[in-house]
Amino acid sequence: MGVIVEPVPHPLHVLAVDDSNLDRKLIERLLKTFSYHVTAVDSGSKALEFLGLQDVDKFSSFSPNPEVEVNLIITDYCMPGMTGYELLRKIKESTSLKDIPVVIMSSDNIPTRINRCLEEGAKEYFLKPVRLSDVDKLKPYLSNNKRASTDEEEFVLNDKSRAR
Amino acid sequence: MLKGAKTGVPLWLLGFGAVRLRTDMNRLLSLLFHQGVLDEQFLQLQQLQDQSSPNFVSEVITIYFHESEKQLRNLRHLLLDREMWDYVKLGIHLNQLMGSSSSIGAKRVRNICAAFRGAVEQNNRSACMRALEVLEHEYCYLKNKLHELFQIEQQRVLGDAVRYPGVVHQQ
């Protein structure tokens, strides 16, 4: 009989996007408090590059980066170049990335803006300064449930083959 | 009499100094809260500091000083330009300063930025100049007080290190 090895769960990976140096440091620290692995970038285009989505003129080509698995994206709304909203839209338009939960951060409490983001598929809209209590709300979007059931399935299949 | 490892100062005196320093720090913090210079976001920063990130607050504040002084220079430069009224750029720099001030809990500086922004929207050049002067004054006050806070903190940590050499200290 073989040794049963527990699959090692890798830490949940959050991609943080903010053009402000200070806010990037803050969000990184907040996320690390919850033991998430964090990648922080300073623009929407760098975020897309990291995710493997190249924006060539108007045609988006996707070449998945096998090294990268992102479980949640948290982005500032007001950024030069691509706004957080535009980044959200591009992610939702991509068949490969649309299931990654996206959260928006903003210093502005503008109801029409908040609604627009939520309607476009953002899971949450946090008002800055983002607090520990906000990051705590990310837990349901970062639950290991999906991954756990996949592993269970594999284990059951292996068991069945051994039983024969 | 037992003496502190390096200073030769009696241990009981070092202990007394640590208590007084902590009181000084709390008193200064209380004052700054009472004056509305800082708000609870500053406490959040302190909460985020721990053994894995022992210098978090000073690192963040250092970034804040660097960024703010850059923005203040930009604002002054834009306002002193008699030929152009670049209200778009003024707005951008103000928003950035407002955002970072809000992120560290610098309530008074943040509020002055908001008033300044109002003056920009009204194209009121003289009100903008006045707002800039108040902003620079408030920023100076904040910076001095934060430096004072860090000095007290450093003395306390040094005191701890002397009394308990070899122990990892939480700031």
mmCIF file of C-alpha atoms in Angstrom:
data_model
loop_
_atom_site.group_PDB
_atom_site.id
_atom_site.type_symbol
_atom_site.label_atom_id
_atom_site.label_comp_id
_atom_site.label_asym_id
_atom_site.label_seq_id
_atom_site.Cartn_x
_atom_site.Cartn_y
_atom_site.Cartn_z
ATOM 1 C CA MET A 1 0.000 0.000 0.000
ATOM 2 C CA GLY A 2 1.365 3.381 -0.987
ATOM 3 C CA VAL A 3 1.939 6.371 1.265
ATOM 4 C CA ILE A 4 -0.833 8.932 1.080
ATOM 5 C CA VAL A 5 0.684 12.354 0.504
ATOM 6 C CA GLU A 6 -1.346 15.474 1.308
ATOM 7 C CA PRO A 7 -1.295 17.913 -1.592
ATOM 8 C CA VAL A 8 0.624 21.038 -0.521
ATOM 9 C CA PRO A 9 -1.636 24.032 -0.928
ATOM 10 C CA HIS A 10 0.139 27.016 -2.445
ATOM 11 C CA PRO A 11 -0.683 30.361 -0.838
ATOM 12 C CA LEU A 12 -3.439 32.380 -2.487
ATOM 13 C CA HIS A 13 -2.061 34.911 -4.925
ATOM 14 C CA VAL A 14 -3.390 38.463 -5.168
ATOM 15 C CA LEU A 15 -2.433 40.906 -7.906
ATOM 16 C CA ALA A 16 -2.575 44.508 -6.610
ATOM 17 C CA VAL A 17 -2.664 47.441 -9.032
ATOM 18 C CA ASP A 18 -2.078 51.051 -7.909
ATOM 19 C CA ASP A 19 -0.073 53.923 -9.386
ATOM 20 C CA SER A 20 0.643 55.368 -5.921
ATOM 21 C CA ASN A 21 3.861 54.098 -4.364
ATOM 22 C CA LEU A 22 2.509 54.644 -0.871
ATOM 23 C CA ASP A 23 -0.838 52.937 -1.476
ATOM 24 C CA ARG A 24 0.906 50.012 -3.123
ATOM 25 C CA LYS A 25 3.033 49.496 -0.036
ATOM 26 C CA LEU A 26 -0.059 49.722 2.152
ATOM 27 C CA ILE A 27 -2.209 47.265 0.217
ATOM 28 C CA GLU A 28 0.701 44.847 -0.006
ATOM 29 C CA ARG A 29 1.130 44.915 3.782
ATOM 30 C CA LEU A 30 -2.615 44.572 4.376
ATOM 31 C CA LEU A 31 -2.790 41.531 2.107
ATOM 32 C CA LYS A 32 0.320 39.936 3.611
ATOM 33 C CA THR A 33 -1.265 40.205 7.055
ATOM 34 C CA PHE A 34 -3.747 37.638 5.775
ATOM 35 C CA SER A 35 -0.869 35.496 4.455
ATOM 36 C CA TYR A 36 -1.672 36.079 0.811
ATOM 37 C CA HIS A 37 1.140 36.028 -1.719
ATOM 38 C CA VAL A 38 1.182 39.465 -3.362
ATOM 39 C CA THR A 39 2.345 40.868 -6.698
ATOM 40 C CA ALA A 40 2.036 44.656 -6.887
ATOM 41 C CA VAL A 41 2.204 46.591 -10.160
ATOM 42 C CA ASP A 42 1.799 50.288 -10.891
ATOM 43 C CA SER A 43 -0.472 50.259 -13.951
ATOM 44 C CA GLY A 44 -3.322 48.459 -15.694
ATOM 45 C CA SER A 45 -1.146 47.648 -18.691
ATOM 46 C CA LYS A 46 1.504 46.059 -16.448
ATOM 47 C CA ALA A 47 -1.263 44.050 -14.781
ATOM 48 C CA LEU A 48 -2.483 42.724 -18.139
ATOM 49 C CA GLU A 49 1.076 41.947 -19.160
ATOM 50 C CA PHE A 50 1.545 39.971 -15.948
ATOM 51 C CA LEU A 51 -1.664 38.057 -16.590
ATOM 52 C CA GLY A 52 -0.551 37.195 -20.099
ATOM 53 C CA LEU A 53 -3.031 39.390 -21.951
ATOM 54 C CA GLN A 54 -1.355 41.429 -24.655
ATOM 55 C CA ASP A 55 -3.201 44.373 -26.116
ATOM 56 C CA VAL A 56 -2.040 44.548 -29.720
ATOM 57 C CA ASP A 57 -3.941 47.429 -31.350
ATOM 58 C CA LYS A 58 -7.549 46.374 -30.940
ATOM 59 C CA PHE A 59 -6.973 42.663 -30.956
ATOM 60 C CA SER A 60 -6.335 41.110 -27.582
ATOM 61 C CA SER A 61 -4.278 37.974 -27.733
ATOM 62 C CA PHE A 62 -3.949 35.769 -24.711
ATOM 63 C CA SER A 63 -0.879 33.725 -24.011
ATOM 64 C CA PRO A 64 -1.275 32.289 -20.529
ATOM 65 C CA ASN A 65 1.785 32.567 -18.345
ATOM 66 C CA PRO A 66 2.152 29.041 -16.877
ATOM 67 C CA GLU A 67 4.129 30.380 -13.911
ATOM 68 C CA VAL A 68 1.266 32.654 -12.915
ATOM 69 C CA GLU A 69 -1.909 31.791 -11.094
ATOM 70 C CA VAL A 70 -3.842 34.772 -9.774
ATOM 71 C CA ASN A 71 -6.746 34.219 -7.401
ATOM 72 C CA LEU A 72 -7.893 37.830 -7.045
ATOM 73 C CA ILE A 73 -7.160 41.229 -8.559
ATOM 74 C CA ILE A 74 -7.480 44.380 -6.487
ATOM 75 C CA THR A 75 -7.099 47.635 -8.375
ATOM 76 C CA ASP A 76 -7.215 51.381 -7.814
ATOM 77 C CA TYR A 77 -9.861 53.179 -9.874
ATOM 78 C CA CYS A 78 -8.062 56.452 -10.701
ATOM 79 C CA MET A 79 -4.885 55.695 -12.582
ATOM 80 C CA PRO A 80 -3.227 57.516 -15.485
ATOM 81 C CA GLY A 81 -3.491 55.616 -18.760
ATOM 82 C CA MET A 82 -5.818 52.710 -18.083
ATOM 83 C CA THR A 83 -8.290 53.260 -15.249
ATOM 84 C CA GLY A 84 -9.273 50.482 -12.855
ATOM 85 C CA TYR A 85 -12.647 50.339 -14.572
ATOM 86 C CA GLU A 86 -11.031 49.810 -17.990
ATOM 87 C CA LEU A 87 -8.842 47.084 -16.504
ATOM 88 C CA LEU A 88 -11.941 45.432 -15.022
ATOM 89 C CA ARG A 89 -13.642 45.469 -18.419
ATOM 90 C CA LYS A 90 -10.667 43.967 -20.210
ATOM 91 C CA ILE A 91 -10.481 41.160 -17.646
ATOM 92 C CA LYS A 92 -14.215 40.423 -17.923
ATOM 93 C CA GLU A 93 -13.971 40.419 -21.724
ATOM 94 C CA SER A 94 -11.242 37.777 -21.659
ATOM 95 C CA THR A 95 -12.574 34.213 -21.692
ATOM 96 C CA SER A 96 -9.500 33.012 -19.805
ATOM 97 C CA LEU A 97 -9.452 35.709 -17.126
ATOM 98 C CA LYS A 98 -13.114 36.597 -16.577
ATOM 99 C CA ASP A 99 -13.570 34.264 -13.622
ATOM 100 C CA ILE A 100 -10.874 35.924 -11.541
ATOM 101 C CA PRO A 101 -12.632 38.060 -8.908
ATOM 102 C CA VAL A 102 -11.845 41.779 -9.230
ATOM 103 C CA VAL A 103 -12.111 44.391 -6.472
ATOM 104 C CA ILE A 104 -11.969 48.169 -6.998
ATOM 105 C CA MET A 105 -10.409 50.695 -4.568
ATOM 106 C CA SER A 106 -11.154 54.407 -4.760
ATOM 107 C CA SER A 107 -10.941 57.573 -2.670
ATOM 108 C CA ASP A 108 -14.166 58.768 -4.290
ATOM 109 C CA ASN A 109 -17.566 57.893 -2.929
ATOM 110 C CA ILE A 110 -19.555 58.327 -6.149
ATOM 111 C CA PRO A 111 -22.653 56.080 -6.237
ATOM 112 C CA THR A 112 -22.919 56.055 -10.061
ATOM 113 C CA ARG A 113 -19.284 55.002 -10.291
ATOM 114 C CA ILE A 114 -19.733 52.314 -7.645
ATOM 115 C CA ASN A 115 -22.787 50.915 -9.444
ATOM 116 C CA ARG A 116 -21.047 50.925 -12.796
ATOM 117 C CA CYS A 117 -18.148 48.898 -11.380
ATOM 118 C CA LEU A 118 -20.393 46.392 -9.640
ATOM 119 C CA GLU A 119 -22.515 46.010 -12.770
ATOM 120 C CA GLU A 120 -19.380 45.369 -14.805
ATOM 121 C CA GLY A 121 -18.601 42.492 -12.464
ATOM 122 C CA ALA A 122 -16.467 43.888 -9.644
ATOM 123 C CA LYS A 123 -17.040 41.932 -6.441
ATOM 124 C CA GLU A 124 -16.435 44.845 -4.083
ATOM 125 C CA TYR A 125 -15.747 48.572 -4.162
ATOM 126 C CA PHE A 126 -13.555 49.674 -1.261
ATOM 127 C CA LEU A 127 -13.267 53.301 -0.227
ATOM 128 C CA LYS A 128 -9.711 54.402 0.514
ATOM 129 C CA PRO A 129 -7.963 54.263 2.879
ATOM 130 C CA VAL A 130 -8.446 50.509 2.699
ATOM 131 C CA ARG A 131 -8.524 48.877 6.140
ATOM 132 C CA LEU A 132 -7.904 45.415 7.547
ATOM 133 C CA SER A 133 -11.678 45.026 7.912
ATOM 134 C CA ASP A 134 -12.027 45.523 4.134
ATOM 135 C CA VAL A 135 -9.387 42.920 3.292
ATOM 136 C CA ASP A 136 -11.194 40.553 5.638
ATOM 137 C CA LYS A 137 -14.184 40.753 3.255
ATOM 138 C CA LEU A 138 -12.081 39.194 0.496
ATOM 139 C CA LYS A 139 -12.089 35.769 2.171
ATOM 140 C CA PRO A 140 -15.145 34.325 0.381
ATOM 141 C CA TYR A 141 -13.683 35.259 -3.020
ATOM 142 C CA LEU A 142 -10.414 33.594 -2.121
ATOM 143 C CA SER A 143 -11.732 30.394 -0.565
ATOM 144 C CA ASN A 144 -9.891 27.200 -1.368
ATOM 145 C CA ASN A 145 -13.131 25.322 -2.009
ATOM 146 C CA LYS A 146 -12.764 24.929 -5.769
ATOM 147 C CA ARG A 147 -9.214 23.692 -5.503
ATOM 148 C CA ALA A 148 -10.003 21.306 -2.640
ATOM 149 C CA SER A 149 -12.779 19.520 -4.557
ATOM 150 C CA THR A 150 -10.501 19.043 -7.582
ATOM 151 C CA ASP A 151 -7.868 17.413 -5.396
ATOM 152 C CA GLU A 152 -10.486 15.221 -3.747
ATOM 153 C CA GLU A 153 -11.672 14.044 -7.148
ATOM 154 C CA GLU A 154 -8.156 13.071 -8.149
ATOM 155 C CA PHE A 155 -7.643 11.197 -4.911
ATOM 156 C CA VAL A 156 -10.901 9.236 -5.281
ATOM 157 C CA LEU A 157 -10.022 8.256 -8.864
ATOM 158 C CA ASN A 158 -6.601 6.988 -7.752
ATOM 159 C CA ASP A 159 -8.217 5.050 -4.932
ATOM 160 C CA LYS A 160 -10.656 3.356 -7.313
ATOM 161 C CA SER A 161 -7.879 2.283 -9.652
ATOM 162 C CA ARG A 162 -5.939 0.820 -6.727
ATOM 163 C CA ALA A 163 -9.000 -1.074 -5.431
ATOM 164 C CA ARG A 164 -9.228 -2.989 -8.729
ATOM 165 C CA MET B 1 24.176 47.766 42.136
ATOM 166 C CA LEU B 2 23.304 46.125 38.803
ATOM 167 C CA LYS B 3 24.363 48.160 35.814
ATOM 168 C CA GLY B 4 23.051 48.215 32.238
ATOM 169 C CA ALA B 5 25.275 46.251 29.848
ATOM 170 C CA LYS B 6 26.682 49.169 27.886
ATOM 171 C CA THR B 7 25.809 52.455 29.444
ATOM 172 C CA GLY B 8 26.787 51.881 33.035
ATOM 173 C CA VAL B 9 23.473 53.455 33.973
ATOM 174 C CA PRO B 10 21.701 51.583 36.779
ATOM 175 C CA LEU B 11 18.963 49.271 35.426
ATOM 176 C CA TRP B 12 16.215 50.725 37.563
ATOM 177 C CA LEU B 13 16.867 54.123 36.014
ATOM 178 C CA LEU B 14 16.689 52.713 32.487
ATOM 179 C CA GLY B 15 13.322 51.167 33.331
ATOM 180 C CA PHE B 16 12.023 54.460 34.609
ATOM 181 C CA GLY B 17 13.165 56.183 31.415
ATOM 182 C CA ALA B 18 11.248 53.697 29.250
ATOM 183 C CA VAL B 19 8.003 54.389 31.079
ATOM 184 C CA ARG B 20 8.479 58.109 30.720
ATOM 185 C CA LEU B 21 9.229 57.785 27.013
ATOM 186 C CA ARG B 22 6.091 55.763 26.405
ATOM 187 C CA THR B 23 4.085 58.386 28.265
ATOM 188 C CA ASP B 24 5.690 61.113 26.150
ATOM 189 C CA MET B 25 4.792 59.280 22.967
ATOM 190 C CA ASN B 26 1.209 58.695 24.020
ATOM 191 C CA ARG B 27 0.894 62.293 25.082
ATOM 192 C CA LEU B 28 2.181 63.544 21.726
ATOM 193 C CA LEU B 29 -0.117 61.175 19.829
ATOM 194 C CA SER B 30 -3.101 62.286 21.922
ATOM 195 C CA LEU B 31 -2.273 65.896 21.209
ATOM 196 C CA LEU B 32 -2.050 65.268 17.471
ATOM 197 C CA PHE B 33 -5.393 63.436 17.504
ATOM 198 C CA HIS B 34 -6.975 66.173 19.565
ATOM 199 C CA GLN B 35 -5.705 68.840 17.172
ATOM 200 C CA GLY B 36 -7.119 66.879 14.230
ATOM 201 C CA VAL B 37 -3.650 66.582 12.703
ATOM 202 C CA LEU B 38 -3.885 62.782 12.660
ATOM 203 C CA ASP B 39 -6.861 60.445 12.512
ATOM 204 C CA GLU B 40 -7.462 56.733 13.168
ATOM 205 C CA GLN B 41 -5.816 55.711 9.877
ATOM 206 C CA PHE B 42 -2.494 56.439 11.604
ATOM 207 C CA LEU B 43 -3.431 53.874 14.248
ATOM 208 C CA GLN B 44 -4.148 51.391 11.470
ATOM 209 C CA LEU B 45 -0.566 51.889 10.243
ATOM 210 C CA GLN B 46 0.752 51.130 13.735
ATOM 211 C CA GLN B 47 -1.425 48.027 13.841
ATOM 212 C CA LEU B 48 0.195 46.794 10.645
ATOM 213 C CA GLN B 49 3.660 46.991 12.197
ATOM 214 C CA ASP B 50 4.879 43.758 13.777
ATOM 215 C CA GLN B 51 7.915 41.490 13.962
ATOM 216 C CA SER B 52 7.686 40.576 10.285
ATOM 217 C CA SER B 53 7.531 44.258 9.380
ATOM 218 C CA PRO B 54 9.187 46.090 12.306
ATOM 219 C CA ASN B 55 9.804 49.407 10.512
ATOM 220 C CA PHE B 56 6.579 49.595 8.577
ATOM 221 C CA VAL B 57 5.360 52.928 9.947
ATOM 222 C CA SER B 58 8.630 54.786 9.409
ATOM 223 C CA GLU B 59 8.981 53.292 5.901
ATOM 224 C CA VAL B 60 5.507 54.436 4.915
ATOM 225 C CA ILE B 61 5.992 57.901 6.445
ATOM 226 C CA THR B 62 9.331 58.241 4.634
ATOM 227 C CA ILE B 63 7.579 57.544 1.313
ATOM 228 C CA TYR B 64 4.910 60.069 2.323
ATOM 229 C CA PHE B 65 7.479 62.807 3.023
ATOM 230 C CA HIS B 66 9.233 62.165 -0.268
ATOM 231 C CA GLU B 67 6.018 62.151 -2.339
ATOM 232 C CA SER B 68 4.443 65.117 -0.558
ATOM 233 C CA GLU B 69 7.452 67.375 -0.970
ATOM 234 C CA LYS B 70 7.496 66.551 -4.662
ATOM 235 C CA GLN B 71 3.799 67.450 -4.982
ATOM 236 C CA LEU B 72 4.210 70.665 -2.979
ATOM 237 C CA ARG B 73 7.047 71.736 -5.287
ATOM 238 C CA ASN B 74 4.884 70.941 -8.316
ATOM 239 C CA LEU B 75 1.972 72.958 -6.904
ATOM 240 C CA ARG B 76 4.142 75.962 -6.115
ATOM 241 C CA HIS B 77 5.720 75.827 -9.552
ATOM 242 C CA LEU B 78 2.321 75.681 -11.263
ATOM 243 C CA LEU B 79 0.870 78.552 -9.218
ATOM 244 C CA LEU B 80 3.882 80.793 -9.756
ATOM 245 C CA ASP B 81 3.492 80.425 -13.509
ATOM 246 C CA ARG B 82 1.879 83.747 -14.364
ATOM 247 C CA GLU B 83 1.297 82.833 -17.979
ATOM 248 C CA MET B 84 -0.483 79.524 -17.603
ATOM 249 C CA TRP B 85 -3.347 78.416 -15.428
ATOM 250 C CA ASP B 86 -2.963 74.652 -15.635
ATOM 251 C CA TYR B 87 -5.906 73.690 -13.490
ATOM 252 C CA VAL B 88 -5.809 70.115 -14.788
ATOM 253 C CA LYS B 89 -2.263 69.545 -13.531
ATOM 254 C CA LEU B 90 -3.066 71.377 -10.301
ATOM 255 C CA GLY B 91 -5.993 69.005 -9.787
ATOM 256 C CA ILE B 92 -3.871 65.929 -10.481
ATOM 257 C CA HIS B 93 -1.140 66.891 -7.996
ATOM 258 C CA LEU B 94 -3.696 67.876 -5.377
ATOM 259 C CA ASN B 95 -5.543 64.586 -5.746
ATOM 260 C CA GLN B 96 -2.304 62.671 -5.327
ATOM 261 C CA LEU B 97 -1.358 64.643 -2.215
ATOM 262 C CA MET B 98 -4.856 64.253 -0.854
ATOM 263 C CA GLY B 99 -4.797 60.510 -1.448
ATOM 264 C CA SER B 100 -1.463 59.895 0.223
ATOM 265 C CA SER B 101 -2.347 62.155 3.165
ATOM 266 C CA SER B 102 -5.561 60.228 3.645
ATOM 267 C CA SER B 103 -3.642 56.932 3.466
ATOM 268 C CA ILE B 104 -1.409 57.832 6.417
ATOM 269 C CA GLY B 105 -4.109 59.547 8.467
ATOM 270 C CA ALA B 106 -2.864 63.111 7.930
ATOM 271 C CA LYS B 107 -6.324 64.564 8.367
ATOM 272 C CA ARG B 108 -5.544 68.289 8.469
ATOM 273 C CA VAL B 109 -3.301 68.220 5.403
ATOM 274 C CA ARG B 110 -5.937 66.227 3.547
ATOM 275 C CA ASN B 111 -8.677 68.710 4.424
ATOM 276 C CA ILE B 112 -6.609 71.683 3.292
ATOM 277 C CA CYS B 113 -6.035 69.891 -0.029
ATOM 278 C CA ALA B 114 -9.815 69.591 -0.395
ATOM 279 C CA ALA B 115 -10.267 73.323 0.215
ATOM 280 C CA PHE B 116 -7.408 74.056 -2.192
ATOM 281 C CA ARG B 117 -9.107 71.892 -4.809
ATOM 282 C CA GLY B 118 -12.285 73.951 -4.381
ATOM 283 C CA ALA B 119 -10.309 77.130 -5.048
ATOM 284 C CA VAL B 120 -8.844 75.576 -8.220
ATOM 285 C CA GLU B 121 -12.307 74.644 -9.456
ATOM 286 C CA GLN B 122 -13.398 78.250 -8.956
ATOM 287 C CA ASN B 123 -10.312 79.487 -10.845
ATOM 288 C CA ASN B 124 -9.534 81.651 -7.826
ATOM 289 C CA ARG B 125 -5.796 82.208 -8.121
ATOM 290 C CA SER B 126 -5.346 84.258 -4.946
ATOM 291 C CA ALA B 127 -7.343 81.783 -2.870
ATOM 292 C CA CYS B 128 -5.098 79.075 -4.319
ATOM 293 C CA MET B 129 -1.960 80.939 -3.253
ATOM 294 C CA ARG B 130 -3.323 81.316 0.270
ATOM 295 C CA ALA B 131 -4.292 77.637 0.348
ATOM 296 C CA LEU B 132 -0.781 76.668 -0.749
ATOM 297 C CA GLU B 133 0.763 78.683 2.074
ATOM 298 C CA VAL B 134 -1.509 77.084 4.653
ATOM 299 C CA LEU B 135 -0.774 73.681 3.143
ATOM 300 C CA GLU B 136 2.999 74.178 3.323
ATOM 301 C CA HIS B 137 2.718 75.394 6.914
ATOM 302 C CA GLU B 138 0.560 72.433 7.977
ATOM 303 C CA TYR B 139 2.814 69.969 6.212
ATOM 304 C CA CYS B 140 5.835 71.412 8.060
ATOM 305 C CA TYR B 141 4.071 71.067 11.381
ATOM 306 C CA LEU B 142 3.083 67.481 10.615
ATOM 307 C CA LYS B 143 6.593 66.552 9.525
ATOM 308 C CA ASN B 144 8.156 68.033 12.672
ATOM 309 C CA LYS B 145 5.709 66.235 14.943
ATOM 310 C CA LEU B 146 6.189 62.900 13.188
ATOM 311 C CA HIS B 147 9.957 63.281 13.502
ATOM 312 C CA GLU B 148 9.490 63.961 17.219
ATOM 313 C CA LEU B 149 7.374 60.825 17.482
ATOM 314 C CA PHE B 150 10.028 58.726 15.758
ATOM 315 C CA GLN B 151 12.781 60.158 17.958
ATOM 316 C CA ILE B 152 10.907 59.202 21.117
ATOM 317 C CA GLU B 153 10.226 55.765 19.625
ATOM 318 C CA GLN B 154 13.891 55.249 18.741
ATOM 319 C CA GLN B 155 15.007 56.212 22.237
ATOM 320 C CA ARG B 156 12.563 53.732 23.709
ATOM 321 C CA VAL B 157 13.736 50.918 21.443
ATOM 322 C CA LEU B 158 17.383 51.719 22.214
ATOM 323 C CA GLY B 159 16.589 51.689 25.900
ATOM 324 C CA ASP B 160 14.924 48.278 25.544
ATOM 325 C CA ALA B 161 17.904 46.915 23.601
ATOM 326 C CA VAL B 162 20.320 48.008 26.300
ATOM 327 C CA ARG B 163 18.241 46.526 29.099
ATOM 328 C CA TYR B 164 17.575 43.256 27.304
ATOM 329 C CA PRO B 165 20.444 42.636 24.904
ATOM 330 C CA GLY B 166 19.882 39.802 22.438
ATOM 331 C CA VAL B 167 16.089 39.908 22.615
ATOM 332 C CA VAL B 168 14.224 40.783 19.417
ATOM 333 C CA HIS B 169 12.309 43.959 20.104
ATOM 334 C CA GLN B 170 8.946 44.937 18.743
ATOM 335 C CA GLN B 171 8.675 48.652 18.074
#
